[in-house]
Coordinates of C-alpha atoms and ligand atoms in Angstrom, one line a residue:
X1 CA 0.0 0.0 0.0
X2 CA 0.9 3.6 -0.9
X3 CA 0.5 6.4 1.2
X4 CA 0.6 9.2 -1.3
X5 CA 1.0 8.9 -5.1
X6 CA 1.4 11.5 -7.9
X7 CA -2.0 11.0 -8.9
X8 CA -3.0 11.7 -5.4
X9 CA -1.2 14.8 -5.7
X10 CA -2.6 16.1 -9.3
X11 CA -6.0 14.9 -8.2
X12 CA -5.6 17.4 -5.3
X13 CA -4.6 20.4 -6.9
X14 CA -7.6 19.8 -9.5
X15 CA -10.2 19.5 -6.4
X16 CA -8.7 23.0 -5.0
X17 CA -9.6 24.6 -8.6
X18 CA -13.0 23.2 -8.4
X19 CA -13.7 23.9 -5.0
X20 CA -11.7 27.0 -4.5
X21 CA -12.5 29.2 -7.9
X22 CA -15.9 29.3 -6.7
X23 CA -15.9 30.1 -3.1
X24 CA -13.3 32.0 -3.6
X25 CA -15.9 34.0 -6.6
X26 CA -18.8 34.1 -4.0
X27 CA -17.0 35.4 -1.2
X28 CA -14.9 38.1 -3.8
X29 CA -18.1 39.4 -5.4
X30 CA -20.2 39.3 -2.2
X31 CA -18.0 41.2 0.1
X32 CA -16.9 43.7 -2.9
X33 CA -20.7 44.6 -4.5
X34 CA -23.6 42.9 -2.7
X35 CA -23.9 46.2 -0.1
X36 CA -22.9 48.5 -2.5
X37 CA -24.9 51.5 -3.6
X38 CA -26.4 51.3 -7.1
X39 CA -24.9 54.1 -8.2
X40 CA -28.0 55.0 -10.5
X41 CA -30.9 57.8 -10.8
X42 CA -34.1 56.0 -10.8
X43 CA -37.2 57.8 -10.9
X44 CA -39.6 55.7 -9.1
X45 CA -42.4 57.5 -11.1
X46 CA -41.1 56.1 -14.5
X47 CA -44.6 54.6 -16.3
X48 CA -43.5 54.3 -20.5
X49 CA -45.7 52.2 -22.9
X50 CA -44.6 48.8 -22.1
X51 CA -45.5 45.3 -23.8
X52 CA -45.6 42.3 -21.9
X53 CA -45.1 39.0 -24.1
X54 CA -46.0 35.9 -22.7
X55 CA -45.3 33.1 -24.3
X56 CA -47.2 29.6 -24.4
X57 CA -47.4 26.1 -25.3
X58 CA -49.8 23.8 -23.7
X59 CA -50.4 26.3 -20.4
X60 CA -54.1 25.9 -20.4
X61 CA -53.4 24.9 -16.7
X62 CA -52.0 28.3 -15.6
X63 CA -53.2 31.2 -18.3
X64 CA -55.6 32.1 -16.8
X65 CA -54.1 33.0 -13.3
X66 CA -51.1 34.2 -15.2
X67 CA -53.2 36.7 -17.1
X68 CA -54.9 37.6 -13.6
X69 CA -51.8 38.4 -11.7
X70 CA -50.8 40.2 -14.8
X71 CA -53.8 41.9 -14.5
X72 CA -53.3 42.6 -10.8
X73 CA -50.2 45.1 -11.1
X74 CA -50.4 47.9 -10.3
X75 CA -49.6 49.9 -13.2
X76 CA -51.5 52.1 -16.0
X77 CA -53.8 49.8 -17.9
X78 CA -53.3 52.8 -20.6
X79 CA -49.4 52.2 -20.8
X80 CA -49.3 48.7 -21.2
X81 CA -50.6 45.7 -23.8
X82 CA -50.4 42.2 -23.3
X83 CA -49.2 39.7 -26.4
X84 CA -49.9 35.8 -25.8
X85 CA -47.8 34.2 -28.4
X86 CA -49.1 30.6 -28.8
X87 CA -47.2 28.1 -31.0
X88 CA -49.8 25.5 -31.9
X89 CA -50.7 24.3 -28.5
X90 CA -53.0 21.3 -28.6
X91 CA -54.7 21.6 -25.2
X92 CA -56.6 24.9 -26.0
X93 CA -54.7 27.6 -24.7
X94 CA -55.7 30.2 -27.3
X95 CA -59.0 29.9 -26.6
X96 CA -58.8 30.5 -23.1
X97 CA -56.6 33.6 -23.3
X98 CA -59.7 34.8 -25.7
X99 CA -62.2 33.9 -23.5
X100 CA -60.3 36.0 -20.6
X101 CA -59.5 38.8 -23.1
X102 CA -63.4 39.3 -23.6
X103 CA -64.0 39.7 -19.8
X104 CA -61.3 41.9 -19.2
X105 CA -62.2 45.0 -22.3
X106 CA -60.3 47.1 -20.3
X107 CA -56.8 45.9 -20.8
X108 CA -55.2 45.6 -24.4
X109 CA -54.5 42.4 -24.6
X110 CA -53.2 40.5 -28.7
X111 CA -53.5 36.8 -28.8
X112 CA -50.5 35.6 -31.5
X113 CA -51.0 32.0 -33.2
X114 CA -48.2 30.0 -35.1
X115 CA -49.6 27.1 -36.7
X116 CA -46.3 25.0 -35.8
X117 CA -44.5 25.2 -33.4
X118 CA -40.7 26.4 -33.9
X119 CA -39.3 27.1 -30.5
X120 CA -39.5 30.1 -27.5
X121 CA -37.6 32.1 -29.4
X122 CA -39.5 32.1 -33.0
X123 CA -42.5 33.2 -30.9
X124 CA -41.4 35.8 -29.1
X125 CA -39.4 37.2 -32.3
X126 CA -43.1 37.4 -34.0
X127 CA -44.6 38.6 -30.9
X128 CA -41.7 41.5 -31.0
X129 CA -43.0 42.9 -34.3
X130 CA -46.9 43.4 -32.7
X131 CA -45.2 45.3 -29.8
X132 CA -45.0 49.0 -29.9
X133 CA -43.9 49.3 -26.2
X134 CA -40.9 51.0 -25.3
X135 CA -40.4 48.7 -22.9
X136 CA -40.3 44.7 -23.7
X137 CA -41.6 42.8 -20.8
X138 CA -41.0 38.9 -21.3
X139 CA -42.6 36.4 -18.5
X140 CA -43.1 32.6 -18.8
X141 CA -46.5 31.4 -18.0
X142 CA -45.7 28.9 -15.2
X143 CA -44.6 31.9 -13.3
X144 CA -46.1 34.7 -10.8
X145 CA -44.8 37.7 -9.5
X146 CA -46.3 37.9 -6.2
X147 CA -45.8 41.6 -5.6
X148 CA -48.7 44.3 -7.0
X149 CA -45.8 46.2 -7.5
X150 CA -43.2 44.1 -9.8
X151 CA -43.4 45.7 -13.0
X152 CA -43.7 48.9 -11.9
X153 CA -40.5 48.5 -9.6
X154 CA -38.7 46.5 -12.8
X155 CA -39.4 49.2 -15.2
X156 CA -38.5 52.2 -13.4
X157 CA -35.3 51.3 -13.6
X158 CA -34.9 52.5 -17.2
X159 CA -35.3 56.1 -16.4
X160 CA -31.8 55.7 -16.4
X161 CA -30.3 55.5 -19.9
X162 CA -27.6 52.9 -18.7
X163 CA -30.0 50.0 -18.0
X164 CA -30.5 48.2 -20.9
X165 CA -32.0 45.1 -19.2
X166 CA -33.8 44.1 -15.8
X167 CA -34.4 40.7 -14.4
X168 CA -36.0 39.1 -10.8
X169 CA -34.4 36.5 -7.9
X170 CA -36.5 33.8 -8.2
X171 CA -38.8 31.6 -5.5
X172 CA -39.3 28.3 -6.1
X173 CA -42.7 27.1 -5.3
X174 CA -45.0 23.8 -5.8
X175 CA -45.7 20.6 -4.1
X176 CA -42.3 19.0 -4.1
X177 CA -40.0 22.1 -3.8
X178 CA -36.6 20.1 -2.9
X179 CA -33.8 21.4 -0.4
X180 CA -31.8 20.9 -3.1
X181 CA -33.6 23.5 -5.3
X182 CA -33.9 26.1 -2.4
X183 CA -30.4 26.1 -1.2
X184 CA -29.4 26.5 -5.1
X185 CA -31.2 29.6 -5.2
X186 CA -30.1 31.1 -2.0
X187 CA -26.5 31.0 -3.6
X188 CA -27.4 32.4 -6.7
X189 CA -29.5 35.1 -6.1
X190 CA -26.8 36.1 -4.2
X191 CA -24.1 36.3 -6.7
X192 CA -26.3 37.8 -9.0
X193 CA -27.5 40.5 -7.6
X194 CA -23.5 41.2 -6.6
X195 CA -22.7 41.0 -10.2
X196 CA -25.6 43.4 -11.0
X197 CA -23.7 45.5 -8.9
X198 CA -20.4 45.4 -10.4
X199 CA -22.0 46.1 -14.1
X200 CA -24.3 43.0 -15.0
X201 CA -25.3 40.1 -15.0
X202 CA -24.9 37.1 -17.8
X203 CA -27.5 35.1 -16.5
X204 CA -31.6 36.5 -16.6
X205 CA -34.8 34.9 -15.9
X206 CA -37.7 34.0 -17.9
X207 CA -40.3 34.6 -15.2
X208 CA -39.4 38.3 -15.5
X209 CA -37.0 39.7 -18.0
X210 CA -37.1 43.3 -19.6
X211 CA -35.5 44.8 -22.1
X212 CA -35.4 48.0 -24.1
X213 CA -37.5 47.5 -27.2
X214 CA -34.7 49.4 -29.4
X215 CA -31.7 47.4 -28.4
X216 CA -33.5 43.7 -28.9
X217 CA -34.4 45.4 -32.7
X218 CA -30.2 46.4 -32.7
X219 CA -29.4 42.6 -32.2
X220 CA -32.0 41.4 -34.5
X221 CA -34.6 39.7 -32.0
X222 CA -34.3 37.0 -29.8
X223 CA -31.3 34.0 -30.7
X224 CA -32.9 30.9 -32.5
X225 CA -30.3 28.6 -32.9
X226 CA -30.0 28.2 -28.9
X227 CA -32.1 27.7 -26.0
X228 CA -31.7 30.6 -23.1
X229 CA -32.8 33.7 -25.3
X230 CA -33.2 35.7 -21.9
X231 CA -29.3 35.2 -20.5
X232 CA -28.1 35.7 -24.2
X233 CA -30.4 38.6 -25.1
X234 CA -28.8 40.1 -21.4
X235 CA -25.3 39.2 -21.8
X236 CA -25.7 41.0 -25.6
X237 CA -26.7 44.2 -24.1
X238 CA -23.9 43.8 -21.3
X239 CA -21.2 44.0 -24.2
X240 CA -23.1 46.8 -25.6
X241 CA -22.3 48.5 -22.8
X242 CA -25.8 48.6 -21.0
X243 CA -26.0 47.3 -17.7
X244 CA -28.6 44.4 -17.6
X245 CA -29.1 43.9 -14.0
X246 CA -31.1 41.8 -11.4
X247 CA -32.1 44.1 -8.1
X248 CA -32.6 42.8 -5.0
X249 CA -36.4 43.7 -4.0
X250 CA -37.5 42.1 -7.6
X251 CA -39.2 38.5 -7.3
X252 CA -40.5 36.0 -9.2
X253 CA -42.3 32.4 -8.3
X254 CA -42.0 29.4 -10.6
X255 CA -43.6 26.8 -10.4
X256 CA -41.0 23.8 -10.3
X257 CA -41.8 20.5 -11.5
X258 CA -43.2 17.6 -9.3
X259 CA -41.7 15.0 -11.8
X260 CA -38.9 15.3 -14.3
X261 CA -36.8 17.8 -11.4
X262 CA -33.7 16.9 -13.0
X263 CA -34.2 16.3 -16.5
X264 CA -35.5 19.7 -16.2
X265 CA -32.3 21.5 -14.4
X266 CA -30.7 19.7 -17.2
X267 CA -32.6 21.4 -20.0
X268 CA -31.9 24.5 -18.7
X269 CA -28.3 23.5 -17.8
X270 CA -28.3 23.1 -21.5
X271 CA -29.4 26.3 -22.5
X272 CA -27.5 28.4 -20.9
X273 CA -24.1 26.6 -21.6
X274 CA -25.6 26.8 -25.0
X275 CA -25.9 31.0 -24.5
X276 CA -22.2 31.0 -22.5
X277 CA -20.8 29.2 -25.8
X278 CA -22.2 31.3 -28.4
X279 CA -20.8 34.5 -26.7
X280 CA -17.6 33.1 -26.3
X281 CA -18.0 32.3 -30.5
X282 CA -18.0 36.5 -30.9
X283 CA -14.7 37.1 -29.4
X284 CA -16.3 40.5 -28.0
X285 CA -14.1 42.7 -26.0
X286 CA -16.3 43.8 -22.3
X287 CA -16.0 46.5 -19.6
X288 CA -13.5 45.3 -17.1
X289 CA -15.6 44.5 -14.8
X290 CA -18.0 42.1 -17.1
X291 CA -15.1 40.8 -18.1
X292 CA -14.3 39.2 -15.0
X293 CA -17.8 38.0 -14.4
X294 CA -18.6 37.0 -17.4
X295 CA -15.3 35.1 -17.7
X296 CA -15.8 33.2 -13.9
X297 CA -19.3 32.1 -14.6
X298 CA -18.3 30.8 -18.4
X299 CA -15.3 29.3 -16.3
X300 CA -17.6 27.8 -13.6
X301 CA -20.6 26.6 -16.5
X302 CA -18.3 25.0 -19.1
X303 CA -15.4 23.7 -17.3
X304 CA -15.1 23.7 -13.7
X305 CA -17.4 20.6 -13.5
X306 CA -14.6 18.6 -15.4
X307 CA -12.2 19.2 -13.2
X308 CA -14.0 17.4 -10.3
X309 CA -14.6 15.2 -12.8
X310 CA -10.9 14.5 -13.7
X311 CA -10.1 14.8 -9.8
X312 CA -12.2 11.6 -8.9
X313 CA -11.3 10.0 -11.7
X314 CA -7.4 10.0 -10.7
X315 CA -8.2 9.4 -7.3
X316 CA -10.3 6.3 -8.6
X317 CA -7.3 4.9 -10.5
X318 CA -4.6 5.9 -7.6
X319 CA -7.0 3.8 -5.2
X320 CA -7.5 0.9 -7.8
X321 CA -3.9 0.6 -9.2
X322 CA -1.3 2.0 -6.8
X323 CA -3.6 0.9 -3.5
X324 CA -3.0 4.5 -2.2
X325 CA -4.5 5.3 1.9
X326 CA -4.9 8.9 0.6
X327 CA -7.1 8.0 -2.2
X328 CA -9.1 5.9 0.1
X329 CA -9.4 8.8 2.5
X330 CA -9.9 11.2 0.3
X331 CA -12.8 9.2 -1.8
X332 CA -14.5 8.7 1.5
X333 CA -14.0 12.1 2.9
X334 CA -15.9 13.4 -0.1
X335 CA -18.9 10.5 0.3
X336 CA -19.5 11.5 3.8
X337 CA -19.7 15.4 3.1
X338 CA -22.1 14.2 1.1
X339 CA -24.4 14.5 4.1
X340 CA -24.1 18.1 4.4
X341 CA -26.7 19.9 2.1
X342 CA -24.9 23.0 0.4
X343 CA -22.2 20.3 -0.4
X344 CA -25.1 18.1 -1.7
X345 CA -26.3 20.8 -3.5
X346 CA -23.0 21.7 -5.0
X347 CA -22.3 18.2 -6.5
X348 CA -25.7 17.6 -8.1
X349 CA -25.3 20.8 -9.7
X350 CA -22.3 19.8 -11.4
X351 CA -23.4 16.4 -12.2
X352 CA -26.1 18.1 -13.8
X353 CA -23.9 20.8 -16.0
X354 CA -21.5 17.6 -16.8
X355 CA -25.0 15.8 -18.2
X356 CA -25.9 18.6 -20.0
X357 CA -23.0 19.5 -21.4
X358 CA -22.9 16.0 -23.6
X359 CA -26.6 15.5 -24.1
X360 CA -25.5 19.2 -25.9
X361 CA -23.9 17.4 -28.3
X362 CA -26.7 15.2 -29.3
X363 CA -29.6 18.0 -28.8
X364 CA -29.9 21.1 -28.2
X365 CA -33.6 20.9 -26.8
X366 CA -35.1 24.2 -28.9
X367 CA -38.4 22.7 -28.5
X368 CA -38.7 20.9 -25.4
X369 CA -41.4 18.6 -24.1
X370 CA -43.6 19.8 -21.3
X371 CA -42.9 18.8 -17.7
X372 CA -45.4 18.2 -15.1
X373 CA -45.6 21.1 -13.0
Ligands
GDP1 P1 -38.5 26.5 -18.5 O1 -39.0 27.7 -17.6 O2 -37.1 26.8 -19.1 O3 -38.5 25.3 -17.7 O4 -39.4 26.3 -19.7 P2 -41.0 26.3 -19.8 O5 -41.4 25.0 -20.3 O6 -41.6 26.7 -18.5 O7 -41.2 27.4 -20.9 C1 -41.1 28.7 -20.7 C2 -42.2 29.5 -21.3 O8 -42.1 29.4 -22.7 C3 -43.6 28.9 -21.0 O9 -44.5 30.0 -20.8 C4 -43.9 28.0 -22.2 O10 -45.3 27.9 -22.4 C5 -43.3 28.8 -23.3 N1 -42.9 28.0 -24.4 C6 -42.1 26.9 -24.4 N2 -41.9 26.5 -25.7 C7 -42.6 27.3 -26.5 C8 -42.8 27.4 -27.9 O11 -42.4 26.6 -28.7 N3 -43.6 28.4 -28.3 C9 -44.2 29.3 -27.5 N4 -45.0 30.3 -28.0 N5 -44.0 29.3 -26.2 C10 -43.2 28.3 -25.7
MN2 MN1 -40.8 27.5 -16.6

């Protein structure tokens, strides 16, 4: 038996990456932004013509109160229109969002119909030429914002010509809401409002994402060729120079799935290694601070899982050939932190971006099937 091999060693320094890039990221951006002032004039009175796109396939479960708690906000009904885009859903969706239209004459609402359905993004890119907003307001349909106040707080936040974009936190909710999926969130919606703070964020939200109506026409619509049009659409703006930002009184409530949880996180794993990849393609030259940012999170999306990956791997072999006690120690060290939930939480992520990242290569999920929610 072997007390301490060379693999041992490499193995090692390859778990410090993993672990340490991250924690070290976290507890760098936290410290540096998270309590910093915003540094922007908002006037809180800001009301523009905004258009709110919702898009739908198969959501005759949840339009309805989706259109409701639309119609709850507290915000002009003279400043804002509401566009449904439906792509061929088979359950009858269309005709409820008619049906709600014609008891509610007092908001401006324009139902959308493609015969086929061609992706999120198609739709939205053929709502985005009904909209006459200043203002673009996208929000899935299996999602609510719980405050009478949301859009009215997400919008006044372009009274300031350097916002280009505005996103929410987000609140998992449903039957089965795992401790995994809650202490996932906690961490994030952490770093990004922090990163909003430092100039943007590359990673929005679909339950609330706003943009400037000019700059999505500047980059031609929405990305069809890959899945997260809301982080892609931000990150584009970013590199603009426009801050696309997530503030920290701005929430949104999805409904997460009660079957299908991780087939799911890997869909959207997909998406928005997809989004990180396709930026990288443009070879575009950021603010300084973006570029750190943006460079850590592409870091910790596309490769930091494989070097946990590669770490276990050597430690596997070091055990299995060279019969090393460090190995052994080390293999059960991790399996017992195991028990520790952030830890959990940490590893099932990046099993999940590791899944993702190959099942990338096989598809790239533009039209995924519904989950149960
Ligand atoms: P997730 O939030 O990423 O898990 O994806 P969802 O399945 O919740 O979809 C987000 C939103 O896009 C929901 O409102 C869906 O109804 C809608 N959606 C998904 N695919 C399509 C599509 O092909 N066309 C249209 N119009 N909407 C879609
Ligand atoms: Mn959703």
């Amino acid at each position: 038996m072997n007390t301490f091999t060379l693999l041992d060693t490499i193995a090692l320094a390859l778990a410090a990456i993993h672990f340490g890039t991250p924690l070290i990221y976290y507890h760098y951006i936290k410290n540096r932004y998270l309590n910093k002032p915003w540094d922007i004039k908002i006037n809180s009175d800001y009301k523009p013509m905004i258009t709110i796109i919702v898009p739908t396939y198969n959501e005759a479960k949840l339009i309805e109160k989706k259109l409701d708690n639309i119609y709850e906000q507290n915000y002009p009904r003279n400043r804002l229109e509401i566009i449904v885009v439906d792509s061929a859903s088979t359950d009858g969706t269309p005709k409820l969002v008619k049906k709600w239209a014609e008891k509610h004459p007092d908001i401006n609402l324009n139902l959308v119909v493609e015969d086929e359905r061609r992706g999120k993004a198609y739709a939205l890119n053929l709502a985005l030429k009904y909209a006459t907003g200043k203002i673009v307001v996208v929000t899935d349909a299996d999602s609510l914002w719980p405050d009478r106040e949301t859009l009215r707080k997400a919008v006044k936040w372009f009274s300031d010509s350097s916002i280009g974009a505005v996103s929410c936190l987000k609140k998992p909710v449903g039957s089965e809401v795992r401790g995994v999926e809650k202490s996932y969130r906690r961490y994030y919606n952490v770093l990004r409002v922090a990163e909003s703070k430092a100039f943007a964020t590359p990673i929005f939200h679909g339950e609330l994402a706003v943009f400037r109506r000019n700059l999505l026409e500047k980059l031609g619509g929405f990305p069809k060729d890959i899945g997260a049009d809301d982080s892609y659409t931000a990150t584009r703006i970013a590199l603009m120079g426009y801050r696309a930002i997530v503030p920290e009184d701005l929430w949104a409530e999805e409904l997460v799935p009660s079957k299908s949880y991780f087939w799911w996180r890997i869909r959207r794993a997909q998406h928005l290694i997809q989004s990180f990849m396709k930026v990288i393609m443009l070879k575009a030259k950021p603010s300084k601070e973006f570029k750190i940012v943006f460079g850590i999170e592409a870091f910790l999306h596309l490769l930091n899982p494989w070097f946990l990956f590669i770490a276990l791997f050597l430690l596997n072999m070091s055990l299995l050939v060279m019969n090393s006690l460090t190995a052994i120690l080390l293999i059960s060290l991790g399996l017992m932190l195991l028990s520790i939930e952030q830890y959990r939480t940490w590893i099932t992520t990046q099993l999940i971006l590791m899944v993702a990242s190959v099942r990338n290569m096989l598809s790239k999920e533009l039209a995924w099937s519904k989950v149960q929610k």
